[in-house]
Amino acid sequence: MNALHQVAHAFFNPHSFTLALPDVWAGFQVNLHMMVIAEALVLVLALGLALVRGLPGPGAKPLRALAIAYTDFFRGTPIIIVAFLVGFGIPGLQLGYVSARSITTYGVITLTLVYTAYVTEVYRAGIESIHPSQRAAARSLGLTYFQAMRYVVVPQAVRRVIPPLLNDFVGLQKDTAIVSVIGVTEAASLAQQFSTQNGDFASYVVAAVFFILITIPLARFTDHLVAEREKRERAQAF
Amino acid sequence: MTDETNGAGPTAFVDVSGVDKWFGELQVLDSIDLAVNEHHVVCLIGASGSGKSTLLRCINRLEHVDEGEIVVDGQRVTAEKVDVNELRRKIGIVFQAYNLFPHMTVLQNVILAPRKARKLGRDESEARARLLLRRIGLEDKAHEFPDRLSGGQQQRVAIVRALAMEPKLMLLDEITSALDPQLVTDVLALVRELAESGMTMIVATHEMGFAREVSEKVCFLDNGRILEEGPPEQIFTEPREARTREFLARVLERGQSQ
């Protein structure tokens, strides 16, 4: 009974909850801001990179190699190290405009670099899952390689990868908390400050709740899309 | 193999000469010579894997040949620097599995290439597409997605999609093989109509009755070679080669058991 009471007091003290809420909410808006911008950038950049990686012919080999090197590097490096490299490294270069951005911008750059690598692979899997006969049909109608990709392959591939793509976005949303290590003032770091001052952990719970609240709709939406597709594919099988 | 009765001179619309094609260690086309005159229909018959599809895919350069030359309408398909997009705009191909674009409606399937490859306006390409769809009795399906159509309807849409580019040559690759027997009739009726309108066609098919009826020339392929060719009457009634006789007997037997 006593232990339970202690847990309740340390994590779920209603008074601390109310006190922490405005601060953590203010911080969480920074998280939201970073996720929206990073997600928009990732959607576009990753598609571009996936297309480069799929370019045919020996002439495109250097480009393909670059794209592979990019995904290898940013998928293999822990995001916290990328955050240090970007958040401390770029300002340290003293490159004028590039080195004088806000710390939040470096946070967004970190998230974008890392998640572009993941999402590139998702797009690539989608593009490769489209049967070659679709491309053959498009090309034999006289469409160019890029027209075939643009109108036939990519639209089908994107539809197919929406669930795994949203899955990666759940990861990205949570990782907005990691970039606090380079000094971004966001929900997790403000919760930590509050916790130190207040001597309990209710602020962490508040931050956790915020993250969960935005993840759940995305997760349910993903489930819904997967279920829809299964239903469609079953219908087609008959 | 020599041209005899249906000999097409150097003015043939499609001229395939000495074509070899390998997939790795496997030779899939072996010294293929084939001439097709304008407004003629040539049928390719033979077992699965005899090279019919590969030959068709070489003619519109979906596949490269390893040896030999293919000329279509005076243009060397096998030339190093041929504009494949330009070439394919005048060669329509229809596949066994239809290969309609599943994320587009019937109408969008038909107008995509005219709009993007021929740069026709939306109104013009739509009007022409509707006309073609009406011709095959599917105008009311214009806004349906392909998976709402029967196999026979999908295949007819695929034919119309190729026709929308106003090709000078049509390649049909076993277009009825994936269809239920009762759906074959409509598709063949459309092809027959095309033949009557003077379309030059090379047709890989297992429909022997159809081949006999529409074609000027029938070629029997066996292990990548054209083993025998001639007018349909001769091929179907008095084939010279034992392999041709065996093949025809086998197909006939299967046809009767259905």
XYZ file of C-alpha atoms in Angstrom:
496
model
C 0.000 0.000 0.000
C 2.768 2.319 0.978
C 4.785 1.652 -2.182
C 1.742 2.276 -4.310
C 1.171 5.511 -2.521
C 4.767 6.524 -3.191
C 4.417 5.776 -6.901
C 1.208 7.765 -7.073
C 2.837 10.661 -5.322
C 6.027 10.685 -7.427
C 4.434 10.245 -10.844
C 0.785 11.198 -10.596
C 0.577 14.043 -8.123
C -2.413 16.030 -9.403
C -1.001 19.287 -8.094
C 2.300 18.828 -9.970
C 0.323 17.812 -13.014
C -1.528 21.096 -13.125
C 1.630 23.047 -12.494
C 3.649 21.247 -15.196
C 0.973 21.288 -17.840
C 1.441 24.836 -19.269
C 5.255 24.555 -19.431
C 5.301 21.139 -21.015
C 2.564 22.140 -23.451
C 4.591 25.181 -24.511
C 7.560 22.876 -25.106
C 5.449 20.354 -26.962
C 4.492 22.988 -29.495
C 8.163 23.059 -30.472
C 8.008 19.281 -30.976
C 4.909 19.646 -33.144
C 6.566 22.379 -35.156
C 9.657 20.248 -35.778
C 7.696 17.146 -36.713
C 5.483 18.863 -39.233
C 8.366 20.532 -41.053
C 10.623 17.466 -40.911
C 7.838 15.167 -42.132
C 7.030 17.411 -45.081
C 10.707 17.565 -46.051
C 11.215 13.824 -45.599
C 8.226 12.981 -47.810
C 9.712 14.881 -50.742
C 13.446 14.258 -50.266
C 13.077 10.528 -49.639
C 11.032 10.083 -52.820
C 13.701 11.933 -54.779
C 16.432 9.774 -53.286
C 14.486 6.556 -53.924
C 14.069 7.561 -57.572
C 17.777 8.337 -57.903
C 18.564 4.975 -56.391
C 16.363 3.245 -58.973
C 17.795 5.065 -62.018
C 18.644 2.574 -64.774
C 21.782 2.335 -66.833
C 25.521 2.405 -66.200
C 25.648 6.218 -66.559
C 23.667 6.658 -63.355
C 25.967 4.442 -61.328
C 27.746 7.271 -59.431
C 24.372 8.781 -58.480
C 23.058 5.415 -57.313
C 26.243 4.911 -55.285
C 25.804 8.308 -53.626
C 22.208 7.513 -52.723
C 23.263 4.169 -51.249
C 26.087 5.806 -49.277
C 23.627 8.341 -47.898
C 21.133 5.776 -46.616
C 23.913 3.550 -45.269
C 25.403 6.432 -43.301
C 22.242 7.912 -41.822
C 20.548 4.613 -41.100
C 23.663 3.301 -39.427
C 24.473 6.321 -37.278
C 22.615 6.781 -33.994
C 20.372 9.825 -34.262
C 21.945 11.343 -31.156
C 25.326 11.437 -32.926
C 23.772 13.001 -36.024
C 22.236 15.579 -33.693
C 25.671 16.390 -32.234
C 27.264 16.545 -35.678
C 24.594 18.902 -36.974
C 23.767 20.902 -33.867
C 27.344 21.516 -32.712
C 29.244 20.848 -35.938
C 27.460 23.178 -38.352
C 27.554 26.268 -36.074
C 31.200 25.427 -35.368
C 32.028 25.712 -39.063
C 31.213 29.430 -38.942
C 29.779 29.403 -42.436
C 27.761 32.582 -42.122
C 24.088 31.969 -42.910
C 24.321 28.187 -42.659
C 25.998 28.315 -39.269
C 23.734 30.940 -37.778
C 20.387 29.137 -37.788
C 18.315 28.566 -34.683
C 18.923 25.434 -32.663
C 15.409 24.255 -33.594
C 16.397 24.416 -37.262
C 19.341 22.129 -36.564
C 16.921 19.831 -34.808
C 14.729 19.751 -37.897
C 17.782 19.132 -40.104
C 18.848 16.214 -37.898
C 15.413 14.603 -38.031
C 15.154 15.178 -41.774
C 18.588 13.698 -42.532
C 17.974 10.561 -40.501
C 14.365 9.893 -41.459
C 14.970 10.598 -45.145
C 17.286 7.587 -45.055
C 14.593 5.365 -43.523
C 11.773 6.582 -45.724
C 13.908 6.268 -48.874
C 14.054 2.551 -48.185
C 10.291 2.458 -47.671
C 9.650 4.178 -51.003
C 12.200 1.960 -52.703
C 10.480 -1.179 -51.451
C 7.196 0.246 -52.739
C 8.602 1.053 -56.172
C 10.174 -2.391 -56.440
C 6.901 -4.044 -55.440
C 5.153 -2.719 -58.543
C 5.210 -5.527 -61.083
C 7.610 -4.906 -64.000
C 4.722 -5.511 -66.390
C 3.240 -2.173 -65.329
C 6.378 -0.361 -66.409
C 6.524 -2.446 -69.585
C 2.927 -1.488 -70.401
C 3.658 2.197 -69.826
C 6.896 2.160 -71.814
C 5.366 0.260 -74.705
C 2.708 2.978 -75.022
C 5.556 5.360 -75.834
C 5.866 6.993 -72.401
C 9.409 7.920 -71.382
C 11.096 6.387 -68.339
C 10.218 9.415 -66.213
C 6.624 9.562 -67.443
C 6.216 5.876 -66.643
C 7.544 6.485 -63.133
C 5.560 9.679 -62.629
C 2.157 8.470 -63.810
C 2.206 4.707 -63.400
C 4.789 3.382 -60.939
C 5.126 6.023 -58.232
C 1.391 6.643 -57.653
C 0.841 2.917 -57.098
C 3.985 2.586 -54.986
C 3.057 5.492 -52.714
C -0.406 4.069 -52.039
C 1.175 0.790 -51.119
C 3.746 2.203 -48.666
C 1.538 4.592 -46.716
C 1.275 2.247 -43.689
C 5.027 1.638 -43.235
C 5.643 5.289 -43.992
C 3.292 6.421 -41.234
C 5.048 3.933 -38.976
C 8.339 5.719 -39.577
C 6.628 9.009 -38.851
C 5.602 7.745 -35.419
C 9.310 7.192 -34.830
C 10.156 10.645 -36.085
C 7.590 12.254 -33.818
C 9.091 10.595 -30.759
C 12.621 11.423 -31.815
C 11.817 15.134 -31.724
C 12.528 14.691 -27.992
C 16.052 13.413 -28.681
C 17.186 16.642 -30.289
C 16.882 18.286 -26.880
C 20.461 17.016 -26.434
C 21.710 19.858 -28.623
C 19.738 22.363 -26.587
C 16.337 22.529 -28.259
C 13.851 23.607 -25.613
C 10.964 21.217 -26.106
C 8.562 19.084 -24.100
C 11.100 16.577 -22.765
C 13.701 19.131 -21.725
C 11.104 21.369 -20.085
C 9.675 18.355 -18.296
C 13.157 17.588 -17.010
C 13.625 21.139 -15.720
C 10.268 21.036 -14.047
C 11.019 17.684 -12.476
C 14.288 18.947 -11.011
C 12.597 21.989 -9.534
C 9.527 20.220 -8.263
C 11.168 17.053 -6.959
C 8.729 14.635 -8.592
C 8.177 13.077 -12.020
C 4.651 14.167 -12.923
C 5.994 16.461 -15.666
C 7.481 13.448 -17.498
C 4.117 11.753 -17.418
C 2.540 14.901 -18.838
C 5.074 14.915 -21.706
C 4.529 11.204 -22.299
C 0.778 11.760 -22.530
C 1.232 14.452 -25.173
C 3.371 12.182 -27.323
C 0.985 9.280 -26.932
C -2.010 11.441 -27.754
C -0.665 12.386 -31.151
C 0.688 8.913 -31.882
C -2.561 7.044 -31.264
C -4.579 8.688 -34.047
C -1.725 8.063 -36.483
C -1.428 4.427 -35.404
C -5.203 3.856 -35.707
C -5.237 5.557 -39.095
C -2.433 3.235 -40.233
C -4.347 0.188 -38.951
C -7.397 1.411 -40.802
C -5.478 1.743 -44.075
C -3.992 -1.727 -43.703
C -7.408 -3.235 -42.962
C -8.934 -1.445 -45.945
C -6.293 -2.826 -48.245
C -6.672 -6.349 -46.934
C -10.393 -6.108 -47.506
C -9.835 -4.904 -51.054
C -7.305 -7.618 -51.803
C -9.589 -10.314 -50.417
C -12.401 -8.981 -52.563
C -10.160 -9.175 -55.604
C -9.155 -12.740 -54.861
C -12.723 -13.937 -55.338
C 13.664 -20.966 -93.351
C 12.661 -19.456 -96.663
C 9.686 -17.451 -97.758
C 7.606 -19.335 -100.223
C 3.966 -18.708 -100.869
C 3.636 -15.563 -98.767
C 7.064 -14.282 -99.622
C 7.394 -10.656 -98.663
C 10.127 -8.808 -100.467
C 12.360 -6.097 -99.083
C 9.340 -3.816 -98.862
C 7.781 -5.778 -95.998
C 6.319 -3.593 -93.241
C 8.033 -5.656 -90.565
C 11.273 -7.358 -91.497
C 12.999 -9.585 -88.969
C 16.228 -11.154 -90.177
C 18.637 -13.491 -88.468
C 17.560 -12.623 -84.929
C 19.182 -14.454 -82.030
C 18.310 -13.806 -78.417
C 19.777 -15.350 -75.291
C 18.630 -15.249 -71.688
C 21.930 -16.132 -70.063
C 22.791 -19.641 -71.219
C 19.400 -20.233 -72.777
C 18.863 -19.372 -76.426
C 15.253 -18.190 -76.724
C 15.346 -16.996 -80.343
C 17.408 -18.797 -82.950
C 17.981 -17.244 -86.404
C 14.482 -15.857 -86.722
C 13.484 -14.541 -90.147
C 10.030 -13.092 -90.482
C 8.460 -10.722 -92.977
C 5.046 -9.134 -92.496
C 3.417 -7.094 -95.248
C 1.388 -4.007 -94.515
C -2.290 -4.783 -93.727
C -1.447 -8.433 -93.170
C -1.995 -10.522 -90.075
C 0.650 -13.052 -89.106
C -0.031 -15.549 -86.339
C 2.683 -17.122 -84.228
C 1.782 -20.501 -82.821
C 3.780 -22.904 -80.695
C 4.083 -24.221 -77.162
C 4.690 -21.946 -74.172
C 8.359 -21.060 -74.044
C 8.854 -21.462 -77.785
C 9.809 -17.777 -78.095
C 6.579 -16.162 -79.341
C 6.390 -13.535 -76.601
C 10.089 -12.770 -76.711
C 9.929 -12.213 -80.465
C 7.062 -9.736 -80.019
C 8.914 -7.967 -77.219
C 11.989 -7.634 -79.440
C 9.920 -6.001 -82.177
C 8.934 -3.066 -79.947
C 12.302 -3.214 -78.202
C 11.120 -4.186 -74.771
C 13.936 -6.713 -75.234
C 17.246 -6.292 -77.002
C 18.313 -8.767 -79.637
C 21.782 -10.279 -79.459
C 22.152 -10.810 -83.189
C 20.296 -9.854 -86.355
C 18.128 -6.959 -87.414
C 14.509 -5.841 -87.122
C 13.050 -3.139 -89.342
C 9.558 -1.736 -88.829
C 8.119 0.692 -91.353
C 11.588 1.468 -92.672
C 12.949 2.201 -89.213
C 15.705 -0.004 -87.781
C 14.416 -1.091 -84.388
C 17.707 -2.759 -83.581
C 19.806 0.326 -84.362
C 22.023 1.561 -81.549
C 20.537 5.033 -81.328
C 16.876 4.527 -82.029
C 14.316 6.746 -80.286
C 12.424 3.957 -78.517
C 9.631 6.253 -77.343
C 9.015 7.484 -80.878
C 9.187 3.913 -82.177
C 6.763 2.522 -79.606
C 4.196 5.195 -80.361
C 3.559 3.492 -83.678
C 3.692 -0.068 -82.358
C 0.877 -1.107 -80.048
C 1.293 -4.167 -77.854
C -1.323 -5.977 -75.798
C -0.294 -8.476 -73.131
C -1.772 -11.692 -71.824
C -2.355 -10.158 -68.382
C -3.939 -6.931 -69.763
C -1.609 -4.781 -67.611
C -4.128 -1.995 -67.215
C -3.077 0.641 -64.690
C -5.128 -0.286 -61.601
C -5.024 3.177 -60.007
C -6.617 4.835 -63.024
C -10.132 4.670 -64.406
C -10.769 3.093 -67.790
C -10.845 6.518 -69.420
C -7.628 7.623 -67.701
C -5.947 4.416 -68.858
C -6.891 5.164 -72.435
C -5.971 8.860 -72.524
C -2.687 8.728 -70.573
C -0.378 7.966 -73.494
C -2.153 10.182 -76.062
C -1.890 13.084 -73.640
C 1.642 12.545 -72.365
C 3.382 10.875 -75.299
C 1.483 12.466 -78.197
C 0.778 15.697 -76.319
C -2.872 15.809 -77.357
C -5.190 18.079 -75.390
C -7.490 16.667 -72.746
C -10.682 17.328 -74.684
C -9.440 15.825 -77.908
C -7.958 12.724 -76.291
C -11.101 12.206 -74.187
C -13.399 12.529 -77.170
C -11.355 10.030 -79.109
C -11.150 7.669 -76.136
C -14.934 7.752 -75.706
C -15.398 6.984 -79.360
C -13.138 3.935 -79.045
C -14.869 2.821 -75.855
C -18.237 3.141 -77.540
C -16.968 0.974 -80.353
C -16.328 -1.847 -77.884
C -19.539 -1.164 -75.972
C -17.798 -0.017 -72.794
C -18.456 3.710 -72.841
C -20.550 3.362 -69.684
C -17.495 1.921 -67.891
C -15.341 4.969 -68.644
C -15.185 6.016 -65.005
C -14.860 2.559 -63.465
C -11.580 1.206 -62.199
C -10.202 -1.852 -64.020
C -10.821 -4.241 -61.105
C -14.569 -3.657 -61.546
C -14.436 -5.093 -65.079
C -14.422 -8.692 -66.249
C -11.241 -10.083 -67.766
C -12.684 -9.824 -71.260
C -13.685 -6.219 -70.704
C -10.261 -5.394 -69.289
C -8.562 -6.956 -72.272
C -10.714 -4.988 -74.685
C -9.855 -1.804 -72.796
C -6.169 -2.747 -73.097
C -6.606 -3.109 -76.877
C -8.354 0.240 -77.070
C -5.620 1.815 -74.940
C -3.081 0.689 -77.522
C -5.300 1.813 -80.415
C -5.638 5.288 -78.911
C -2.032 5.901 -79.970
C -3.080 5.185 -83.578
C -0.366 2.585 -84.082
C 0.616 1.297 -87.494
C 1.369 -2.150 -86.116
C -0.266 -4.156 -83.342
C 1.469 -6.948 -81.452
C -0.906 -9.225 -79.546
C 0.731 -11.507 -77.012
C -1.619 -14.406 -76.202
C -4.293 -11.927 -75.292
C -7.004 -14.518 -74.693
C -4.930 -17.037 -72.734
C -5.884 -15.668 -69.320
C -9.595 -15.437 -70.128
C -12.445 -17.782 -69.347
C -13.651 -19.428 -72.577
C -16.946 -17.511 -72.587
C -15.064 -14.195 -72.463
C -12.771 -14.997 -75.376
C -15.407 -14.394 -78.052
C -15.776 -10.640 -77.535
C -12.032 -10.087 -77.527
C -11.533 -12.099 -80.707
C -14.419 -10.259 -82.372
C -12.600 -6.992 -81.717
C -9.340 -8.339 -83.140
C -11.187 -9.662 -86.192
C -12.685 -6.216 -86.712
C -9.183 -4.728 -86.504
C -7.900 -7.195 -89.067
C -10.756 -6.309 -91.410
C -9.962 -2.619 -91.046
C -6.492 -3.374 -92.426
C -4.404 -3.189 -89.268
C -1.025 -4.881 -89.595
C -0.752 -7.372 -86.764
C 1.524 -10.025 -85.358
C -0.486 -12.270 -83.101
C 0.875 -14.893 -80.724
C -2.068 -17.159 -80.007
C -3.308 -20.552 -78.918
C -6.654 -20.013 -80.678
C -6.095 -22.129 -83.777
C -9.521 -21.532 -85.307
C -8.991 -17.821 -84.991
C -5.475 -17.987 -86.443
C -6.774 -19.918 -89.393
C -9.540 -17.441 -90.023
C -7.781 -14.061 -89.748
C -4.181 -14.590 -90.767
C -2.395 -14.419 -94.099
C 0.479 -16.409 -92.670
C 1.040 -18.742 -89.744
C 4.450 -19.413 -88.218
C 5.074 -22.400 -85.986
C 7.770 -21.710 -83.401
C 9.630 -24.500 -81.689
C 12.529 -23.937 -79.295
C 13.170 -20.419 -80.516
C 13.105 -21.287 -84.222
C 10.451 -20.741 -86.851
C 10.222 -24.369 -87.802
C 7.540 -23.958 -90.419
C 5.588 -21.113 -91.959
C 2.942 -20.853 -94.594
C -0.657 -19.939 -95.346
C -3.037 -21.119 -92.593
C -4.710 -23.694 -94.836
C -1.421 -25.431 -95.444
C -0.172 -25.271 -91.846
C -3.383 -26.569 -90.367
C -4.292 -29.185 -92.974
C -0.985 -30.420 -94.300
C 1.880 -29.397 -92.018
C 5.229 -30.520 -93.373
C 7.061 -30.889 -90.079
C 6.434 -33.700 -87.650
C 6.782 -31.279 -84.698
C 4.033 -29.090 -86.143
C 1.735 -32.081 -86.523
C 2.412 -33.171 -82.946
C 1.747 -29.677 -81.623
C -1.489 -29.285 -83.565
C -2.700 -32.724 -82.477
C -2.012 -31.830 -78.847
C -3.840 -28.493 -79.093
C -6.783 -30.085 -80.870
C -7.074 -32.764 -78.208
C -7.060 -30.151 -75.442
C -9.649 -28.095 -77.293
C -12.024 -31.054 -77.490
C -11.640 -31.981 -73.854
C -12.879 -28.555 -72.771
